[in-house]
mmCIF file of C-alpha atoms and ligand atoms in Angstrom:
data_model
loop_
_atom_site.group_PDB
_atom_site.id
_atom_site.type_symbol
_atom_site.label_atom_id
_atom_site.label_comp_id
_atom_site.label_asym_id
_atom_site.label_seq_id
_atom_site.Cartn_x
_atom_site.Cartn_y
_atom_site.Cartn_z
ATOM 1 C CA MET A 1 -38.313 28.412 22.064
ATOM 2 C CA ILE A 2 -39.850 31.460 22.428
ATOM 3 C CA HIS A 3 -43.030 30.691 24.265
ATOM 4 C CA LEU A 4 -45.566 33.161 22.841
ATOM 5 C CA SER A 5 -49.686 33.488 23.256
ATOM 6 C CA ASN A 6 -52.114 33.120 20.578
ATOM 7 C CA LYS A 7 -52.854 36.294 21.027
ATOM 8 C CA SER A 8 -49.600 37.716 20.981
ATOM 9 C CA LEU A 9 -48.692 35.390 17.350
ATOM 10 C CA GLU A 10 -52.017 36.864 16.071
ATOM 11 C CA GLY A 11 -50.888 40.198 16.604
ATOM 12 C CA ILE A 12 -47.689 40.284 14.760
ATOM 13 C CA ARG A 13 -48.882 40.737 10.929
ATOM 14 C CA PRO A 14 -51.557 43.339 12.326
ATOM 15 C CA ALA A 15 -48.777 45.495 13.679
ATOM 16 C CA ALA A 16 -46.136 44.774 10.512
ATOM 17 C CA GLU A 17 -49.544 46.172 8.687
ATOM 18 C CA ILE A 18 -49.255 49.514 10.603
ATOM 19 C CA ILE A 19 -45.733 49.594 9.929
ATOM 20 C CA SER A 20 -46.056 49.369 7.015
ATOM 21 C CA ARG A 21 -48.698 51.828 6.010
ATOM 22 C CA ALA A 22 -47.003 54.396 8.208
ATOM 23 C CA ARG A 23 -45.585 57.776 6.923
ATOM 24 C CA GLN A 24 -43.941 59.091 10.363
ATOM 25 C CA ALA A 25 -43.434 56.143 12.860
ATOM 26 C CA VAL A 26 -41.568 56.707 15.616
ATOM 27 C CA VAL A 27 -40.278 54.200 18.525
ATOM 28 C CA LEU A 28 -40.126 54.964 22.044
ATOM 29 C CA THR A 29 -37.724 52.334 23.739
ATOM 30 C CA GLY A 30 -37.351 52.187 27.377
ATOM 31 C CA ALA A 31 -35.050 49.979 29.835
ATOM 32 C CA GLY A 32 -37.495 46.658 28.884
ATOM 33 C CA ILE A 33 -35.620 46.356 25.611
ATOM 34 C CA SER A 34 -32.042 46.872 27.663
ATOM 35 C CA THR A 35 -32.227 44.047 30.458
ATOM 36 C CA HIS A 36 -31.613 41.689 27.424
ATOM 37 C CA SER A 37 -28.273 43.178 26.965
ATOM 38 C CA GLY A 38 -27.646 42.647 30.737
ATOM 39 C CA ILE A 39 -28.108 46.520 31.349
ATOM 40 C CA PRO A 40 -29.869 46.824 34.915
ATOM 41 C CA ASP A 41 -33.032 48.972 34.753
ATOM 42 C CA PHE A 42 -31.666 51.219 37.090
ATOM 43 C CA ARG A 43 -34.926 53.559 37.642
ATOM 44 C CA SER A 44 -36.923 50.784 38.791
ATOM 45 C CA PRO A 45 -36.732 49.221 41.901
ATOM 46 C CA GLY A 46 -35.318 45.918 43.061
ATOM 47 C CA SER A 47 -32.154 46.573 39.708
ATOM 48 C CA GLY A 48 -30.046 46.330 42.588
ATOM 49 C CA LEU A 49 -28.989 49.694 42.591
ATOM 50 C CA TRP A 50 -32.275 51.753 43.851
ATOM 51 C CA THR A 51 -31.743 48.668 46.341
ATOM 52 C CA ARG A 52 -28.402 50.064 47.556
ATOM 53 C CA ASN A 53 -28.859 53.559 48.225
ATOM 54 C CA ASP A 54 -30.701 55.998 48.005
ATOM 55 C CA PRO A 55 -31.053 57.786 44.877
ATOM 56 C CA ILE A 56 -32.248 61.092 46.000
ATOM 57 C CA GLU A 57 -28.399 61.157 47.899
ATOM 58 C CA VAL A 58 -26.289 59.954 45.099
ATOM 59 C CA ALA A 59 -28.069 60.822 41.907
ATOM 60 C CA THR A 60 -28.747 64.347 42.156
ATOM 61 C CA LEU A 61 -26.603 66.837 40.757
ATOM 62 C CA ASP A 62 -26.079 68.592 44.074
ATOM 63 C CA SER A 63 -25.296 65.117 45.779
ATOM 64 C CA PHE A 64 -22.785 64.675 42.625
ATOM 65 C CA ARG A 65 -21.058 67.790 42.805
ATOM 66 C CA TYR A 66 -20.376 67.702 46.199
ATOM 67 C CA ASN A 67 -20.288 63.766 46.922
ATOM 68 C CA PRO A 68 -18.664 62.718 43.264
ATOM 69 C CA GLU A 69 -17.073 59.750 44.495
ATOM 70 C CA ASN A 70 -20.393 58.548 46.398
ATOM 71 C CA PHE A 71 -21.941 58.668 42.357
ATOM 72 C CA PHE A 72 -19.159 56.740 40.718
ATOM 73 C CA ASN A 73 -19.698 54.133 43.416
ATOM 74 C CA TRP A 74 -23.545 53.908 42.772
ATOM 75 C CA ILE A 75 -22.584 54.027 38.676
ATOM 76 C CA ARG A 76 -20.313 52.020 38.806
ATOM 77 C CA PRO A 77 -21.960 48.390 38.608
ATOM 78 C CA LEU A 78 -24.174 50.303 35.244
ATOM 79 C CA VAL A 79 -20.533 50.953 33.646
ATOM 80 C CA SER A 80 -19.542 47.931 33.435
ATOM 81 C CA GLY A 81 -23.064 46.639 32.762
ATOM 82 C CA MET A 82 -23.099 48.633 29.591
ATOM 83 C CA HIS A 83 -19.068 48.538 28.813
ATOM 84 C CA ALA A 84 -19.763 44.486 28.350
ATOM 85 C CA ALA A 85 -23.121 44.589 26.418
ATOM 86 C CA GLN A 86 -24.283 44.484 22.890
ATOM 87 C CA PRO A 87 -27.003 44.959 21.021
ATOM 88 C CA ASN A 88 -29.402 42.204 20.968
ATOM 89 C CA ALA A 89 -32.126 41.102 18.481
ATOM 90 C CA ALA A 90 -34.871 43.800 19.274
ATOM 91 C CA HIS A 91 -32.059 46.711 18.653
ATOM 92 C CA LEU A 92 -30.927 45.570 15.581
ATOM 93 C CA ALA A 93 -34.499 44.626 14.215
ATOM 94 C CA LEU A 94 -35.944 48.359 15.194
ATOM 95 C CA ALA A 95 -31.984 49.697 13.777
ATOM 96 C CA LYS A 96 -32.997 47.446 10.501
ATOM 97 C CA LEU A 97 -36.723 49.292 10.147
ATOM 98 C CA GLU A 98 -35.218 52.144 10.818
ATOM 99 C CA GLN A 99 -32.059 52.173 8.264
ATOM 100 C CA SER A 100 -34.896 50.894 5.232
ATOM 101 C CA GLY A 101 -37.029 53.679 6.128
ATOM 102 C CA PHE A 102 -40.126 52.096 8.035
ATOM 103 C CA VAL A 103 -39.172 53.788 11.177
ATOM 104 C CA ASN A 104 -38.445 57.349 10.971
ATOM 105 C CA THR A 105 -37.137 57.973 14.807
ATOM 106 C CA ILE A 106 -35.954 56.313 17.791
ATOM 107 C CA ILE A 107 -36.392 58.230 21.027
ATOM 108 C CA THR A 108 -35.107 56.212 24.222
ATOM 109 C CA GLN A 109 -34.800 56.339 27.782
ATOM 110 C CA ASN A 110 -31.561 54.289 27.617
ATOM 111 C CA VAL A 111 -28.154 55.910 28.158
ATOM 112 C CA ASP A 112 -26.653 52.715 27.442
ATOM 113 C CA GLY A 113 -25.922 53.926 23.412
ATOM 114 C CA LEU A 114 -26.851 50.402 21.919
ATOM 115 C CA HIS A 115 -29.100 51.813 19.687
ATOM 116 C CA HIS A 116 -26.726 53.512 17.890
ATOM 117 C CA ARG A 117 -23.831 50.421 18.417
ATOM 118 C CA ALA A 118 -26.795 48.451 16.942
ATOM 119 C CA GLY A 119 -26.499 50.697 13.407
ATOM 120 C CA ALA A 120 -29.577 53.079 13.616
ATOM 121 C CA THR A 121 -28.823 57.220 13.269
ATOM 122 C CA ASN A 122 -32.005 59.090 14.141
ATOM 123 C CA ILE A 123 -31.730 58.595 17.784
ATOM 124 C CA LEU A 124 -33.043 61.318 19.991
ATOM 125 C CA GLU A 125 -31.804 59.839 23.815
ATOM 126 C CA VAL A 126 -33.840 61.871 26.308
ATOM 127 C CA HIS A 127 -32.152 60.632 29.350
ATOM 128 C CA GLY A 128 -29.414 61.746 27.825
ATOM 129 C CA SER A 129 -25.892 59.035 27.105
ATOM 130 C CA MET A 130 -23.220 57.222 28.757
ATOM 131 C CA ARG A 131 -21.160 57.876 26.003
ATOM 132 C CA THR A 132 -20.289 61.116 26.316
ATOM 133 C CA MET A 133 -19.166 63.265 29.790
ATOM 134 C CA THR A 134 -18.992 67.027 30.635
ATOM 135 C CA CYS A 135 -16.489 68.660 32.404
ATOM 136 C CA VAL A 136 -18.182 70.276 35.204
ATOM 137 C CA SER A 137 -15.987 73.840 35.424
ATOM 138 C CA CYS A 138 -15.486 74.659 31.898
ATOM 139 C CA PHE A 139 -17.877 72.484 30.048
ATOM 140 C CA ARG A 140 -15.245 70.313 27.436
ATOM 141 C CA ARG A 141 -17.248 67.276 26.569
ATOM 142 C CA TYR A 142 -15.619 63.905 25.749
ATOM 143 C CA ASP A 143 -16.141 60.313 24.542
ATOM 144 C CA SER A 144 -16.598 58.152 27.533
ATOM 145 C CA SER A 145 -14.520 55.282 26.314
ATOM 146 C CA ASP A 146 -11.758 55.357 27.321
ATOM 147 C CA PHE A 147 -12.503 57.135 30.332
ATOM 148 C CA LEU A 148 -14.958 54.872 31.802
ATOM 149 C CA VAL A 149 -12.524 51.157 30.998
ATOM 150 C CA ALA A 150 -9.993 53.342 33.182
ATOM 151 C CA TYR A 151 -12.559 54.486 36.010
ATOM 152 C CA LEU A 152 -13.257 50.023 36.031
ATOM 153 C CA GLU A 153 -9.820 49.350 35.825
ATOM 154 C CA SER A 154 -8.329 51.588 38.493
ATOM 155 C CA GLY A 155 -11.636 53.431 40.268
ATOM 156 C CA GLU A 156 -9.856 56.451 39.343
ATOM 157 C CA ILE A 157 -12.776 59.621 38.588
ATOM 158 C CA PRO A 158 -12.415 60.849 35.464
ATOM 159 C CA HIS A 159 -10.910 64.384 35.616
ATOM 160 C CA CYS A 160 -10.826 66.776 32.919
ATOM 161 C CA GLU A 161 -7.556 66.918 31.043
ATOM 162 C CA ILE A 162 -7.521 71.484 30.283
ATOM 163 C CA CYS A 163 -9.102 72.246 33.635
ATOM 164 C CA SER A 164 -8.677 68.827 35.497
ATOM 165 C CA HIS A 165 -12.138 69.375 37.183
ATOM 166 C CA ILE A 166 -14.310 66.422 37.434
ATOM 167 C CA LEU A 167 -16.145 64.906 34.689
ATOM 168 C CA LYS A 168 -19.995 64.561 34.796
ATOM 169 C CA PRO A 169 -21.598 61.852 32.305
ATOM 170 C CA ASP A 170 -24.112 63.312 30.128
ATOM 171 C CA VAL A 171 -26.820 60.948 32.135
ATOM 172 C CA ILE A 172 -29.773 63.329 33.626
ATOM 173 C CA LEU A 173 -29.484 62.904 36.962
ATOM 174 C CA PHE A 174 -32.685 63.315 39.550
ATOM 175 C CA GLY A 175 -33.864 67.149 39.534
ATOM 176 C CA GLU A 176 -32.173 67.835 36.318
ATOM 177 C CA GLN A 177 -33.741 69.021 33.221
ATOM 178 C CA LEU A 178 -33.949 67.076 30.349
ATOM 179 C CA PRO A 179 -31.716 68.014 27.385
ATOM 180 C CA ILE A 180 -33.843 70.788 26.281
ATOM 181 C CA ARG A 181 -32.975 70.510 22.072
ATOM 182 C CA THR A 182 -33.601 66.927 22.527
ATOM 183 C CA TRP A 183 -36.508 67.027 24.175
ATOM 184 C CA MET A 184 -38.041 69.555 21.739
ATOM 185 C CA LYS A 185 -37.564 67.347 19.280
ATOM 186 C CA ALA A 186 -38.855 64.228 20.778
ATOM 187 C CA GLN A 187 -42.385 65.970 21.665
ATOM 188 C CA ASP A 188 -42.556 67.441 17.950
ATOM 189 C CA VAL A 189 -41.992 64.017 15.990
ATOM 190 C CA SER A 190 -44.394 62.717 18.407
ATOM 191 C CA LYS A 191 -46.930 65.274 17.922
ATOM 192 C CA HIS A 192 -46.021 64.670 13.836
ATOM 193 C CA CYS A 193 -45.806 60.999 13.859
ATOM 194 C CA ASP A 194 -49.173 58.664 11.806
ATOM 195 C CA LEU A 195 -47.409 55.562 14.260
ATOM 196 C CA MET A 196 -46.067 55.615 17.707
ATOM 197 C CA ILE A 197 -44.366 52.516 18.594
ATOM 198 C CA VAL A 198 -43.336 51.878 22.764
ATOM 199 C CA ALA A 199 -41.037 49.245 22.871
ATOM 200 C CA GLY A 200 -40.306 47.861 26.437
ATOM 201 C CA SER A 201 -41.150 51.223 28.000
ATOM 202 C CA SER A 202 -44.014 50.945 30.956
ATOM 203 C CA LEU A 203 -45.009 54.422 30.735
ATOM 204 C CA GLU A 204 -43.865 55.559 34.353
ATOM 205 C CA VAL A 205 -41.341 58.009 34.044
ATOM 206 C CA LEU A 206 -42.846 61.344 33.309
ATOM 207 C CA PRO A 207 -42.335 63.455 30.897
ATOM 208 C CA VAL A 208 -41.408 60.955 28.396
ATOM 209 C CA ALA A 209 -44.151 59.065 29.359
ATOM 210 C CA GLY A 210 -46.676 61.876 28.057
ATOM 211 C CA LEU A 211 -45.084 61.008 24.222
ATOM 212 C CA PRO A 212 -47.399 58.484 23.050
ATOM 213 C CA MET A 213 -50.457 60.480 24.477
ATOM 214 C CA ARG A 214 -49.737 63.514 22.586
ATOM 215 C CA ALA A 215 -49.477 61.512 19.353
ATOM 216 C CA ILE A 216 -52.421 59.373 19.785
ATOM 217 C CA GLU A 217 -54.453 62.969 20.755
ATOM 218 C CA ASN A 218 -53.403 63.729 17.106
ATOM 219 C CA GLY A 219 -54.651 61.108 15.522
ATOM 220 C CA ALA A 220 -51.472 58.349 15.292
ATOM 221 C CA HIS A 221 -51.590 54.685 15.832
ATOM 222 C CA LEU A 222 -49.819 53.216 18.790
ATOM 223 C CA ILE A 223 -48.664 50.088 19.402
ATOM 224 C CA ILE A 224 -47.155 48.841 22.767
ATOM 225 C CA ILE A 225 -44.600 46.217 22.987
ATOM 226 C CA ASN A 226 -43.867 45.694 27.045
ATOM 227 C CA ASN A 227 -44.028 42.806 29.515
ATOM 228 C CA THR A 228 -46.029 44.552 31.979
ATOM 229 C CA VAL A 229 -49.069 46.705 31.392
ATOM 230 C CA THR A 230 -49.298 50.566 30.471
ATOM 231 C CA TYR A 231 -51.925 53.063 31.113
ATOM 232 C CA LEU A 232 -52.242 53.448 27.403
ATOM 233 C CA ASP A 233 -52.865 49.902 26.289
ATOM 234 C CA VAL A 234 -56.806 51.036 26.228
ATOM 235 C CA ARG A 235 -56.227 52.951 23.700
ATOM 236 C CA ALA A 236 -53.448 50.949 21.820
ATOM 237 C CA ASP A 237 -54.247 49.176 18.036
ATOM 238 C CA VAL A 238 -51.872 46.132 19.223
ATOM 239 C CA VAL A 239 -50.621 45.227 22.437
ATOM 240 C CA PHE A 240 -48.128 42.320 23.557
ATOM 241 C CA HIS A 241 -47.614 41.504 26.954
ATOM 242 C CA GLU A 242 -44.510 40.126 25.808
ATOM 243 C CA ASP A 243 -40.716 40.472 26.032
ATOM 244 C CA VAL A 244 -39.539 42.939 23.143
ATOM 245 C CA ILE A 245 -36.620 40.977 22.367
ATOM 246 C CA ASP A 246 -39.515 38.256 21.038
ATOM 247 C CA ILE A 247 -41.567 40.282 19.265
ATOM 248 C CA ILE A 248 -39.967 42.951 17.533
ATOM 249 C CA PRO A 249 -37.660 40.420 15.116
ATOM 250 C CA LEU A 250 -40.728 38.732 14.517
ATOM 251 C CA ILE A 251 -42.931 42.364 13.320
ATOM 252 C CA ALA A 252 -39.768 42.875 11.292
ATOM 253 C CA ARG A 253 -39.497 39.957 9.665
ATOM 254 C CA GLU A 254 -43.256 40.400 8.367
ATOM 255 C CA VAL A 255 -41.996 43.795 7.578
ATOM 256 C CA PHE A 256 -39.733 42.746 5.477
ATOM 257 C CA HIS A 257 -41.634 39.536 4.497
ATOM 258 C CA GLU A 258 -39.214 37.129 4.871
HETATM 259 ZN ZN1 LIG B 1 -12.785 70.989 32.323
#
């Protein structure tokens, strides 16, 4: 049984009305939407990943090149979690809103591919994705699934079939640039939307955390659903300090008059 505050319950209908009226709605999702699918928030302290290793030592491009074994050992729990994970009710509700035209674009900080697996199609993965891997030498790109399953089973690091150099998951490491085309598109849709919905992001990781500011500066409405406070709560039309998995399906039902 979900226990929501009265304030949250009262926010469902206004949020649904804003979504129904919007012509260009953009959703920005963060780790909070995937923790309910069992995926650790690998950028947050205390998630288990950062506590065992210094991220600067393992999760940078230089350290990947210098010591890929170390990197793959570090990322193994994340790969394993993603392999077992299924999209949850929040991913599914967002996909339904997107497929029905109520949401135009989903910008995500997550690398787990769960929005795709939930059935959404217009997705901008601004921190990259584990769904594909690229050879560090010849830049040939591969679908990750077979490689990562083999890696989880045997511990063997994936290598390029053509030139046999190491394959790097297409996730953005510390010190790496965001994927430029995806990032430019994310900035563009944020600037031109009339509604931004922040879902499961504490808006702490720059530069992505600046996108909602860009939206409201251009007059967009703002809805925030996150279990902790964000720097933009005071600027939002509706704020839910709840888990996204409890709120998004309720808002979607209201939008669809179910
Ligand atoms: Zn290669």
